[in-house]
Short mmCIF file of C-alpha atoms in Angstrom, two decimals:
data_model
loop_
_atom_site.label_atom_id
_atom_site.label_comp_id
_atom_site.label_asym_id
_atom_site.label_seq_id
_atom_site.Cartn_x
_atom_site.Cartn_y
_atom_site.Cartn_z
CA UNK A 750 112.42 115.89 58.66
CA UNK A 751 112.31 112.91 57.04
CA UNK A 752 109.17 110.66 56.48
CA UNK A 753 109.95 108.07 59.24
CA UNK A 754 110.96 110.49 62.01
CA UNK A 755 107.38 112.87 60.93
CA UNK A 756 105.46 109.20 61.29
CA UNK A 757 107.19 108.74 64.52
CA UNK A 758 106.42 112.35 66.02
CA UNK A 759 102.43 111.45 65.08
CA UNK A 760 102.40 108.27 66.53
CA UNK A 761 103.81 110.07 69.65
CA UNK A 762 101.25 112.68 69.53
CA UNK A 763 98.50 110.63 68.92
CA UNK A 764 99.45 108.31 71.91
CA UNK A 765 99.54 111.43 74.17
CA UNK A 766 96.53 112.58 72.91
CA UNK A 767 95.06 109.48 73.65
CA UNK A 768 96.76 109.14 77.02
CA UNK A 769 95.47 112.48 78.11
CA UNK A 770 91.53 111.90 77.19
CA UNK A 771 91.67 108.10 78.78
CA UNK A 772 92.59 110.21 82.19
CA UNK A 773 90.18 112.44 82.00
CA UNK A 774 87.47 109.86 80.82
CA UNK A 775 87.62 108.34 84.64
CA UNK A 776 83.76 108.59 85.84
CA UNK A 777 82.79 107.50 89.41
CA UNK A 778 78.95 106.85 89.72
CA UNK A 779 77.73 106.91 92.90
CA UNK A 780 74.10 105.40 92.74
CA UNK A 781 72.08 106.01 95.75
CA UNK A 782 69.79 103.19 96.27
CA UNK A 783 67.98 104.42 99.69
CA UNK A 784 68.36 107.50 101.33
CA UNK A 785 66.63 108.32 104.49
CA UNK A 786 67.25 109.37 107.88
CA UNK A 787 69.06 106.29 109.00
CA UNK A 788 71.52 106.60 105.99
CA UNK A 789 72.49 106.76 102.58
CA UNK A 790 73.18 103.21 100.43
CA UNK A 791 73.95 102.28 96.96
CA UNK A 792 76.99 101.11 94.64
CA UNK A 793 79.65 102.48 93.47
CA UNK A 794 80.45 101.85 89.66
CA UNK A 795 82.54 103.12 86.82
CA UNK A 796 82.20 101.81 83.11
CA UNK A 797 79.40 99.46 84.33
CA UNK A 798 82.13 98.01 86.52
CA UNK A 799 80.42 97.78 90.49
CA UNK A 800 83.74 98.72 92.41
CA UNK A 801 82.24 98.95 95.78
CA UNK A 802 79.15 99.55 97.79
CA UNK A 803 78.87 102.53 100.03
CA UNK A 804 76.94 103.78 103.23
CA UNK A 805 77.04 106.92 104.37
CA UNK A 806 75.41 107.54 108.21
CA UNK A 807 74.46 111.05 109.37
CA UNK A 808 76.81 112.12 112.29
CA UNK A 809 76.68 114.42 115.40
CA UNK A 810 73.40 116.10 113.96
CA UNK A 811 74.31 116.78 110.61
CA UNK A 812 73.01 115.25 107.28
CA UNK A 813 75.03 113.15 104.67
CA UNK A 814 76.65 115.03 102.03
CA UNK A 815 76.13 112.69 99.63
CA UNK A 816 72.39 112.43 100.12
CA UNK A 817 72.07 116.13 99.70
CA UNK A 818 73.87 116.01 96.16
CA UNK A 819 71.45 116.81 93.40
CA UNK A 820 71.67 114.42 90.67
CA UNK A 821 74.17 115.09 87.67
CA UNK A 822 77.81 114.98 87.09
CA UNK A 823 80.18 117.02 88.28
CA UNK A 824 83.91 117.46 87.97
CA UNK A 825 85.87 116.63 91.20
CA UNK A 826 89.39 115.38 92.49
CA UNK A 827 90.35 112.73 93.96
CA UNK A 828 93.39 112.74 96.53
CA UNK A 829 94.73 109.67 98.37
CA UNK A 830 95.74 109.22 101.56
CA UNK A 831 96.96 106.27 103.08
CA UNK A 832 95.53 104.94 105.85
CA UNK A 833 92.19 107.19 105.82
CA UNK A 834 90.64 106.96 102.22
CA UNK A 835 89.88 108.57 99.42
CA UNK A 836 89.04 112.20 99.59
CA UNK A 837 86.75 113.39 96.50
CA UNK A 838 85.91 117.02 96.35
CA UNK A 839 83.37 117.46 94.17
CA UNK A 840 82.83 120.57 92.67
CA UNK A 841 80.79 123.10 90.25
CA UNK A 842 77.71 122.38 92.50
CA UNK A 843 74.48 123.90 92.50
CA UNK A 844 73.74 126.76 95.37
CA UNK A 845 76.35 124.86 97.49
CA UNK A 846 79.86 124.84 98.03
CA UNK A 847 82.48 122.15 96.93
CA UNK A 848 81.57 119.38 98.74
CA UNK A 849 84.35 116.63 100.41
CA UNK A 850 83.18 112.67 100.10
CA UNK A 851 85.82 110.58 102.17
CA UNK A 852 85.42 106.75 100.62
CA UNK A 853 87.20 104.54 103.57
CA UNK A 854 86.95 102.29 106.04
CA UNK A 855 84.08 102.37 108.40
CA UNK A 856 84.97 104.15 111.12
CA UNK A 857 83.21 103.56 115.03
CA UNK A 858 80.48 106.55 114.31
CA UNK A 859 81.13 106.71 110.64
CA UNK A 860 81.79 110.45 111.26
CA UNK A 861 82.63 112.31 107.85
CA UNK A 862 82.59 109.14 105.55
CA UNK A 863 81.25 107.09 103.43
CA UNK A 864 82.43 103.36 104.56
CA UNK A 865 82.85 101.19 101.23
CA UNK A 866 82.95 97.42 101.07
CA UNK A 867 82.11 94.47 99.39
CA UNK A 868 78.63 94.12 100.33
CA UNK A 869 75.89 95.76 102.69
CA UNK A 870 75.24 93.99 105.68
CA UNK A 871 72.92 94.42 108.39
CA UNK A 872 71.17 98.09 108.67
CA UNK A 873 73.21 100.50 106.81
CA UNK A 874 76.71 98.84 107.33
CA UNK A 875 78.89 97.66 104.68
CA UNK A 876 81.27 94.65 105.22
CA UNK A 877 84.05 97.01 105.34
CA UNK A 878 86.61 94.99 107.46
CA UNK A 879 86.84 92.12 104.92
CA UNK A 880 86.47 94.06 102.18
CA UNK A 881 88.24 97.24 102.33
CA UNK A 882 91.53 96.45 101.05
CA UNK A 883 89.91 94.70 98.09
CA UNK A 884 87.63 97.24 97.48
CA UNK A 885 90.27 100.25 98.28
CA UNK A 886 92.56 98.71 95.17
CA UNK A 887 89.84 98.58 93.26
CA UNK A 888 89.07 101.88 93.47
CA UNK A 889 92.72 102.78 93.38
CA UNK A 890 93.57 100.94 90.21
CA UNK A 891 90.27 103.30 88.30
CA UNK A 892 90.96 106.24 89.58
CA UNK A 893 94.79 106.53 89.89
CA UNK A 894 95.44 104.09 87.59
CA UNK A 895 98.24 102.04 90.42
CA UNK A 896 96.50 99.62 92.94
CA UNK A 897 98.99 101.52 95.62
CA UNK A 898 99.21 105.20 94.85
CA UNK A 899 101.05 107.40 96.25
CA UNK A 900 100.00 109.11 99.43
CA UNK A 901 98.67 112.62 98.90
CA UNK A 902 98.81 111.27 95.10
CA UNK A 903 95.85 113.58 92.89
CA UNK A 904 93.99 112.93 90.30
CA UNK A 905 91.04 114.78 88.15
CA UNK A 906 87.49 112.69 87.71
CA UNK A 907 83.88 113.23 87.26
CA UNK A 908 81.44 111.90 89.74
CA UNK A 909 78.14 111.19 88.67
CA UNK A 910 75.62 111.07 91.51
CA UNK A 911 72.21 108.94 90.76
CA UNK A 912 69.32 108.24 92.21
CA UNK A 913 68.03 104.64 91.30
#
């Protein structure tokens, strides 16, 4: 092998290398700035970056899921699906089971979401109509690295869940 073609095979390397820990790197904070009985409400940031802001409202008697996260990161997927949201399932998580956080659209009872937007409006509603596709490409563009993935496209993440 001759010196050129051994420099070229390490550059290659190295850029897959590097390719393969930026992918990984991906970490979705979900900061939860009031949680109560009404709802839960904070941003949603990665690399300092505030990609959305999320509300989650308890549904047909049972509690948010993301309020009852402990605090920490854990590893999780992300899955898209056009039309609905993103579906995170979080994993790895304390005396619980892997947990599923749909980030969407509001929806009329919010059932099994958490509604992103541009802004919180109102009591614990997010200007999701507006905002969603804005916020939705956001998203898309950090955590799939494509403003328009494909549907049912996958990805590996951490979420980091904090309490502010």
């Amino acid at each position: 092998m001759t010196l050129r073609n051994a420099s070229l095979a390490w550059l290659l390397c190295a850029a897959f290398a590097f390719n393969a820990t930026a992918q990984d790197a991906t970490v979705l904070t979900l900061t939860r700035e009031h949680v109560g009985n009404d709802c839960v409400v904070g941003p949603v940031t990665s690399e300092r970056d505030v990609l959305a802001w999320a509300v989650e409202r308890p549904w047909k008697g049972n509690n948010t899921v993301w309020g009852r996260l402990l605090p920490g990161t854990y590893p999780a997927s992300a899955i898209y699906r056009k039309g609905t949201g993103i579906a995170l399932t979080v994993s790895d998580l304390p005396d619980q089971p892997a947990s599923v956080l749909v980030l969407g659209a509001r929806t009329e009872n919010g059932a099994g979401r958490i509604a992103i937007g541009l802004e919180v409006v109102g009591n614990c509603q997010v200007e999701s109509r507006k905002g969603y596709p804005a916020v939705a490409e956001r998203l898309a563009q950090r955590m799939f690295g494509t403003k328009n993935p494909a549907d049912g496209q996958s990805t590996k993440l951490q979420v980091r869940v904090v309490d502010r």
